Amino acid sequence: MSWRGQWQTASFRGVEFRFRSASAALGRRNVVHSYPGRDDPYVEDMGRKAREFTIEAFVIGAGYIAWRDKLEAACEQPGPGELVHPTRGRMQVAVQDCRPAENIEAGGLASYSLTFIEAGNNLFPTARVDTQSAVSFAADDALAAVQDDFTGAFTVAGFPAFVNVSALSNATAAIESMRLSALSNLPDMGVLSTFTSGIGGLLGAVDTLLGTPSALASRFLSQIGLLNSLFAPHQARQAAFALSGFGSSLLPVPATTPSRIQQGINQSAVVGLVQRAALIEATRAAGQTTFTSRTEAVAVRDQLANALQTQAETAPDTVYFALTDLRVALVRDVGARAANLADLIGYTPTSTQPAIVLAYRLYGDPSRDAEIVARNRVRHPGFVPGGSELEVLA
């Protein structure tokens, strides 16, 4: 097709017109900054300039007056309209200027200089709640409440030596539980050494820290918080949640004397501090986790929300409200981020086949073979076993 054959019939808001020539003004919106004593200016680019189109147009013929009136009415309507540019095609524009001209020597003809400017959408700022940050802030508040509660309950001052020995035993057991939960759930031995070195330092100082409950709580919270600082969110979540089960094997202390009562309070305080801090850090890690399916996200949400509810039911008021706020933040965050994720479903291939073939059959995308292999721990991507149910995204 020739260049002339590619031209379109010009019109605005459905009213056709003829054209003699067309021009445009394009470019960038630059702001030039000049400074005293400096020869070179600085040019600040503010974005693309609004495109402006000028068309030298005309209407002609015995009925040109009615044609002229329609075109002028179209140019005076409010708001943007569709321009069919003779060489650039369809676009939404606003009329910048319309200058008609008629003269007696050219009867039956009205000429126009039409200037249009492209019309974009009026986009307003939209507010979006940062639900992940909300989880982190709620976790900080919950940790502060847990630390204050521990500081107010735990003490060895003024009690017999066996109270101190019992507290030391409980604190040492808690530190060992931190180490074991990390070893069991955090496979990166290079980073794990940083965590275990902190464990060593805490063990060496714990006897001294028993006399200052606030310092002891702070060191415990810092060590548990390292899980989120050093490891991937899903690994930190697993390790912290495992640690939240600490204390189940400790024997209750009989409340027979004031010293025994304080010994029991101290034990409960250490157990509560570790359990709640670990659960709070597990929830923080969930807020940083990138979930791959709605099924996974909902399972993590329910696990942590139920655990937070259980902890809150036995906590004092300040800790109860802090844990409840954290639970609400978690549910909102996971609900918002899981809304657009696919569900996990079961799929059983009828025969052994390469993962790339299976990915094409399921998704129409062979590049998703690694996803199937990783999710189902397939030993070799060339041989996905038939007859065994796989987890795949819907």
Coordinates of C-alpha atoms in Angstrom, one line a residue:
M1 CA 0.0 0.0 0.0
S2 CA 1.3 3.5 -0.9
W3 CA 1.8 6.2 1.7
R4 CA -1.2 8.1 0.5
G5 CA -3.3 5.0 0.8
Q6 CA -2.4 4.7 4.5
W7 CA -4.0 8.1 5.2
Q8 CA -7.3 8.1 7.1
T9 CA -10.3 10.3 6.7
A10 CA -9.8 13.1 9.3
S11 CA -12.6 13.7 11.9
F12 CA -13.2 15.0 15.4
R13 CA -16.1 13.6 17.5
G14 CA -17.3 11.9 14.4
V15 CA -17.5 15.1 12.3
E16 CA -15.3 14.7 9.2
F17 CA -13.2 17.4 7.7
R18 CA -10.5 17.8 5.0
F19 CA -7.0 18.8 5.7
R20 CA -4.2 20.6 3.9
S21 CA -1.4 20.0 6.4
A22 CA -0.7 18.7 9.8
S23 CA 2.1 19.5 12.3
A24 CA 2.9 18.5 15.9
A25 CA 4.9 19.8 18.9
L26 CA 6.7 17.1 20.9
G27 CA 9.5 17.0 23.3
R28 CA 10.4 17.0 27.0
R29 CA 9.3 19.2 29.9
N30 CA 12.7 20.5 31.0
V31 CA 13.4 23.1 33.7
V32 CA 16.6 25.0 33.3
H33 CA 18.4 25.9 36.5
S34 CA 21.1 28.7 36.3
Y35 CA 23.4 29.4 39.1
P36 CA 25.5 32.5 40.0
G37 CA 29.1 32.2 39.0
R38 CA 28.5 29.0 37.0
D39 CA 28.5 29.0 33.2
D40 CA 26.9 25.5 32.8
P41 CA 23.2 25.3 33.5
Y42 CA 21.5 22.2 35.0
V43 CA 18.5 20.9 33.1
E44 CA 16.0 19.0 35.1
D45 CA 13.8 16.6 33.1
M46 CA 10.2 16.7 34.4
G47 CA 8.9 14.1 31.9
R48 CA 7.4 14.0 28.5
K49 CA 5.8 17.1 27.1
A50 CA 2.0 16.9 26.3
R51 CA 1.8 16.3 22.6
E52 CA 0.2 19.1 20.6
F53 CA -1.2 18.6 17.1
T54 CA -2.1 21.4 14.7
I55 CA -4.2 20.6 11.6
E56 CA -4.9 23.1 8.8
A57 CA -8.4 21.9 7.8
F58 CA -11.4 22.9 5.7
V59 CA -14.9 22.0 4.9
I60 CA -16.2 22.6 1.3
G61 CA -19.3 22.1 -0.8
A62 CA -22.8 23.5 -1.3
G63 CA -23.8 22.4 2.2
Y64 CA -20.6 23.6 3.9
I65 CA -22.5 25.9 6.3
A66 CA -24.2 23.0 8.1
W67 CA -20.9 21.0 8.0
R68 CA -19.1 24.1 9.4
D69 CA -21.6 24.4 12.3
K70 CA -21.3 20.7 13.2
L71 CA -17.5 20.9 13.3
E72 CA -17.5 24.1 15.4
A73 CA -20.1 22.6 17.8
A74 CA -17.9 19.5 18.2
C75 CA -14.9 21.8 19.0
E76 CA -16.9 23.7 21.6
Q77 CA -18.1 20.6 23.5
P78 CA -16.5 20.2 27.0
G79 CA -14.1 17.4 27.7
P80 CA -11.8 15.3 25.5
G81 CA -13.0 13.7 22.3
E82 CA -11.7 11.3 19.7
L83 CA -9.6 12.7 16.9
V84 CA -8.9 10.6 13.8
H85 CA -5.7 12.2 12.7
P86 CA -5.1 11.8 9.0
T87 CA -1.6 10.4 9.4
R88 CA -1.4 9.3 13.1
G89 CA -4.7 7.5 13.6
R90 CA -7.1 7.6 16.5
M91 CA -6.4 9.4 19.8
Q92 CA -8.1 11.1 22.7
V93 CA -7.5 14.9 22.6
A94 CA -8.8 18.2 24.0
V95 CA -9.3 21.2 21.8
Q96 CA -6.7 23.8 22.5
D97 CA -7.7 26.3 19.8
C98 CA -10.1 26.5 16.8
R99 CA -9.7 29.4 14.4
P100 CA -12.2 29.4 11.5
A101 CA -11.8 31.6 8.4
E102 CA -14.1 32.4 5.5
N103 CA -13.7 34.9 2.6
I104 CA -15.8 36.0 -0.3
E105 CA -13.3 35.0 -2.9
A106 CA -13.5 31.3 -1.8
G107 CA -17.2 30.7 -1.6
G108 CA -18.5 27.4 -0.2
L109 CA -15.4 26.9 1.8
A110 CA -14.5 27.4 5.5
S111 CA -10.9 27.0 6.6
Y112 CA -9.7 26.1 10.1
S113 CA -6.5 26.1 12.1
L114 CA -7.3 23.4 14.7
T115 CA -4.9 22.8 17.6
F116 CA -5.4 19.7 19.8
I117 CA -3.6 18.5 22.8
E118 CA -3.5 14.9 24.0
A119 CA -5.9 14.1 26.8
G120 CA -4.6 11.7 29.5
N121 CA -6.5 10.4 32.5
N122 CA -6.8 12.3 35.7
L123 CA -5.2 9.9 38.1
F124 CA -5.6 10.6 41.8
P125 CA -3.3 9.3 44.5
T126 CA -4.6 6.1 46.0
A127 CA -4.0 5.0 49.6
R128 CA -2.8 1.5 50.2
V129 CA -2.3 0.1 53.7
D130 CA 1.2 -1.4 54.1
T131 CA 0.0 -4.5 55.8
Q132 CA 3.5 -6.1 56.0
S133 CA 4.9 -3.0 57.9
A134 CA 1.8 -3.1 60.1
V135 CA 2.7 -6.7 61.2
S136 CA 6.3 -5.6 62.0
F137 CA 5.1 -2.6 64.0
A138 CA 2.6 -4.8 65.9
A139 CA 5.4 -7.3 66.6
D140 CA 7.6 -4.5 68.1
D141 CA 4.8 -3.5 70.4
A142 CA 4.1 -7.0 71.4
L143 CA 7.8 -7.6 72.2
A144 CA 7.8 -4.5 74.4
A145 CA 4.8 -5.7 76.3
V146 CA 6.3 -9.2 76.8
Q147 CA 9.6 -7.7 78.1
D148 CA 7.8 -5.4 80.6
D149 CA 5.7 -8.3 81.8
F150 CA 8.8 -10.5 82.4
T151 CA 10.7 -7.7 84.1
G152 CA 7.8 -7.2 86.5
A153 CA 7.5 -10.9 87.4
F154 CA 11.0 -12.3 87.4
T155 CA 13.4 -11.8 90.4
V156 CA 15.9 -13.8 92.4
A157 CA 16.9 -10.9 94.8
G158 CA 16.3 -11.7 98.4
F159 CA 15.5 -15.4 97.9
P160 CA 17.4 -18.5 98.8
A161 CA 20.1 -19.9 96.5
F162 CA 17.9 -22.6 95.1
V163 CA 15.7 -20.0 93.5
N164 CA 18.7 -18.6 91.7
V165 CA 19.9 -22.1 90.7
S166 CA 16.4 -23.0 89.4
A167 CA 16.2 -19.7 87.4
L168 CA 19.7 -20.4 86.0
S169 CA 18.6 -23.9 85.0
N170 CA 15.5 -22.6 83.2
A171 CA 17.4 -19.8 81.4
T172 CA 20.1 -22.3 80.3
A173 CA 17.4 -24.7 79.0
A174 CA 15.8 -21.8 77.1
I175 CA 19.2 -20.9 75.5
E176 CA 19.8 -24.5 74.5
S177 CA 16.3 -24.7 73.0
M178 CA 17.2 -21.6 70.9
R179 CA 20.3 -23.4 69.6
L180 CA 18.5 -26.6 68.8
S181 CA 15.6 -24.9 67.0
A182 CA 18.1 -23.1 64.9
L183 CA 20.1 -26.2 64.1
S184 CA 17.0 -28.2 63.2
N185 CA 15.5 -25.6 60.8
L186 CA 18.3 -23.4 59.5
P187 CA 20.5 -25.3 57.1
D188 CA 22.9 -22.5 56.1
M189 CA 25.9 -23.4 58.3
G190 CA 27.8 -20.3 57.2
V191 CA 25.2 -17.9 58.7
L192 CA 24.3 -20.3 61.5
S193 CA 27.7 -19.8 63.1
T194 CA 26.8 -16.1 63.7
F195 CA 23.7 -17.2 65.6
T196 CA 25.5 -19.9 67.6
S197 CA 28.2 -17.4 68.6
G198 CA 25.5 -15.3 70.1
I199 CA 24.3 -18.3 72.0
G200 CA 27.8 -18.8 73.4
G201 CA 27.9 -15.2 74.6
L202 CA 24.5 -15.4 76.2
L203 CA 25.4 -18.6 78.0
G204 CA 28.5 -17.0 79.5
A205 CA 26.6 -14.0 80.7
V206 CA 23.3 -15.5 81.9
D207 CA 24.4 -16.0 85.5
T208 CA 25.2 -12.3 85.8
L209 CA 22.0 -11.3 83.9
L210 CA 19.7 -13.0 86.4
G211 CA 20.1 -10.1 88.8
T212 CA 18.8 -7.6 86.2
P213 CA 15.6 -9.0 84.6
S214 CA 15.2 -6.3 82.1
A215 CA 18.7 -6.9 80.7
L216 CA 18.1 -10.7 80.7
A217 CA 14.9 -10.2 78.7
S218 CA 16.6 -7.8 76.3
R219 CA 19.3 -10.4 75.6
F220 CA 16.8 -13.2 75.1
L221 CA 14.7 -11.0 72.7
S222 CA 17.8 -10.0 70.8
Q223 CA 19.0 -13.6 70.3
I224 CA 15.5 -14.8 69.2
G225 CA 15.3 -11.7 66.9
L226 CA 18.5 -12.8 65.1
L227 CA 16.4 -15.5 63.5
N228 CA 14.7 -12.9 61.3
S229 CA 17.9 -10.9 60.9
L230 CA 20.1 -13.7 59.6
F231 CA 17.9 -16.2 57.8
A232 CA 15.3 -16.3 55.0
P233 CA 11.7 -15.6 56.2
H234 CA 10.4 -19.1 55.8
Q235 CA 13.4 -20.6 57.6
A236 CA 13.1 -18.0 60.4
R237 CA 9.4 -18.7 60.7
Q238 CA 9.9 -22.5 61.1
A239 CA 12.7 -22.1 63.6
A240 CA 10.9 -19.5 65.7
F241 CA 7.6 -21.5 65.7
A242 CA 9.5 -24.6 66.8
L243 CA 11.1 -22.5 69.7
S244 CA 7.6 -21.3 70.7
G245 CA 7.0 -24.8 72.1
F246 CA 9.7 -24.4 74.7
G247 CA 8.9 -25.4 78.3
S248 CA 6.5 -28.3 77.8
S249 CA 8.9 -30.7 79.5
L250 CA 9.6 -28.6 82.6
L251 CA 8.1 -29.9 85.8
P252 CA 5.7 -27.6 87.7
V253 CA 7.0 -26.1 90.9
P254 CA 4.9 -26.8 94.1
A255 CA 3.7 -23.6 95.6
T256 CA 4.5 -24.6 99.2
T257 CA 6.5 -21.6 100.5
P258 CA 7.0 -18.0 99.3
S259 CA 10.4 -19.0 97.9
R260 CA 8.8 -21.9 96.0
I261 CA 6.0 -19.6 94.7
Q262 CA 8.7 -17.1 93.3
Q263 CA 10.6 -20.1 91.8
G264 CA 7.4 -21.1 90.0
I265 CA 6.8 -17.5 88.9
N266 CA 10.3 -17.2 87.6
Q267 CA 9.9 -20.5 85.6
S268 CA 6.6 -19.3 84.1
A269 CA 8.2 -16.0 83.3
V270 CA 11.1 -17.5 81.4
V271 CA 8.8 -19.9 79.6
G272 CA 6.4 -17.2 78.7
L273 CA 9.1 -14.8 77.5
V274 CA 10.6 -17.4 75.2
Q275 CA 7.3 -18.8 73.9
R276 CA 5.8 -15.4 73.2
A277 CA 8.9 -13.8 71.8
A278 CA 9.4 -16.8 69.5
L279 CA 5.8 -16.7 68.3
I280 CA 6.0 -13.0 67.7
E281 CA 9.2 -13.4 65.6
A282 CA 7.5 -16.2 63.7
T283 CA 4.6 -13.9 62.9
R284 CA 7.0 -11.1 61.9
A285 CA 8.7 -13.6 59.5
A286 CA 5.3 -14.6 58.1
G287 CA 4.8 -10.9 57.3
Q288 CA 8.0 -10.9 55.3
T289 CA 7.3 -14.2 53.5
T290 CA 6.5 -14.3 49.8
F291 CA 3.9 -17.0 49.5
T292 CA 3.5 -18.9 46.3
S293 CA -0.1 -20.1 46.8
R294 CA -3.2 -19.2 48.7
T295 CA -3.2 -22.6 50.3
E296 CA 0.2 -22.1 51.8
A297 CA -0.6 -18.5 53.0
V298 CA -3.8 -19.6 54.6
A299 CA -2.1 -22.5 56.4
V300 CA 0.6 -20.3 57.8
R301 CA -2.0 -17.7 58.8
D302 CA -4.2 -20.2 60.6
Q303 CA -1.2 -21.9 62.4
L304 CA 0.1 -18.6 63.8
A305 CA -3.2 -17.0 64.5
N306 CA -4.4 -20.0 66.6
A307 CA -1.1 -20.0 68.5
L308 CA -1.3 -16.3 69.2
Q309 CA -4.9 -16.7 70.4
T310 CA -3.8 -19.5 72.7
Q311 CA -1.0 -17.4 74.2
A312 CA -3.2 -14.4 74.6
E313 CA -5.7 -16.3 76.6
T314 CA -3.2 -17.0 79.4
A315 CA -1.4 -13.6 79.3
P316 CA -1.9 -10.5 81.5
D317 CA -4.0 -7.7 80.0
T318 CA -1.2 -5.7 78.4
V319 CA 0.3 -8.7 76.7
Y320 CA -3.2 -9.9 75.7
F321 CA -4.0 -6.7 73.9
A322 CA -0.6 -6.6 72.2
L323 CA -0.8 -10.2 71.0
T324 CA -4.4 -9.7 69.8
D325 CA -3.3 -6.6 67.8
L326 CA -0.5 -8.7 66.3
R327 CA -3.0 -11.4 65.4
V328 CA -5.3 -9.0 63.7
A329 CA -2.4 -7.4 61.7
L330 CA -1.3 -10.9 60.6
V331 CA -4.8 -11.9 59.4
R332 CA -5.2 -8.7 57.5
D333 CA -1.8 -8.9 55.9
V334 CA -2.0 -12.5 54.8
G335 CA -5.6 -12.0 53.6
A336 CA -4.6 -9.0 51.5
R337 CA -1.6 -10.7 49.9
A338 CA -3.2 -14.1 49.4
A339 CA -6.3 -12.7 47.6
N340 CA -4.7 -12.9 44.1
L341 CA -2.7 -16.1 44.6
A342 CA -3.6 -19.5 43.1
D343 CA -4.7 -22.5 45.2
L344 CA -2.7 -25.7 45.4
I345 CA -4.4 -28.7 44.0
G346 CA -3.5 -32.4 43.7
Y347 CA -2.6 -33.8 40.3
T348 CA -1.6 -37.4 39.5
P349 CA 0.2 -37.9 36.2
T350 CA -0.7 -41.2 34.5
S351 CA 2.9 -42.0 33.5
T352 CA 6.5 -41.0 34.3
Q353 CA 7.4 -38.0 32.2
P354 CA 9.8 -35.0 32.1
A355 CA 8.9 -32.0 34.3
I356 CA 9.1 -29.7 31.2
V357 CA 6.4 -31.8 29.5
L358 CA 4.2 -31.8 32.6
A359 CA 4.6 -28.0 33.0
Y360 CA 3.5 -27.5 29.4
R361 CA 0.4 -29.7 29.9
L362 CA -0.6 -28.0 33.1
Y363 CA 0.2 -24.4 32.5
G364 CA 1.1 -24.1 28.8
D365 CA 4.5 -22.9 29.9
P366 CA 7.4 -25.3 29.9
S367 CA 9.6 -22.8 31.8
R368 CA 7.6 -23.6 35.0
D369 CA 9.1 -27.1 35.2
A370 CA 11.5 -26.0 38.0
E371 CA 8.4 -25.0 40.1
I372 CA 7.0 -28.5 39.9
V373 CA 10.3 -30.1 40.8
A374 CA 11.0 -27.9 43.8
R375 CA 7.5 -28.0 45.2
N376 CA 7.3 -31.8 45.0
R377 CA 11.0 -32.6 45.7
V378 CA 11.3 -34.6 42.5
R379 CA 14.7 -36.3 42.4
H380 CA 15.3 -35.8 38.7
P381 CA 13.5 -33.3 36.5
G382 CA 13.5 -35.7 33.6
F383 CA 11.5 -38.3 35.5
V384 CA 8.5 -37.1 37.4
P385 CA 7.0 -40.4 38.7
G386 CA 3.6 -41.4 37.3
G387 CA 0.9 -42.6 39.7
S388 CA 2.0 -40.4 42.6
E389 CA 0.0 -37.3 43.5
L390 CA 1.7 -34.0 43.0
E391 CA 1.0 -30.5 44.4
V392 CA 0.5 -28.0 41.6
L393 CA -0.9 -24.5 41.3
A394 CA -4.5 -24.4 40.1

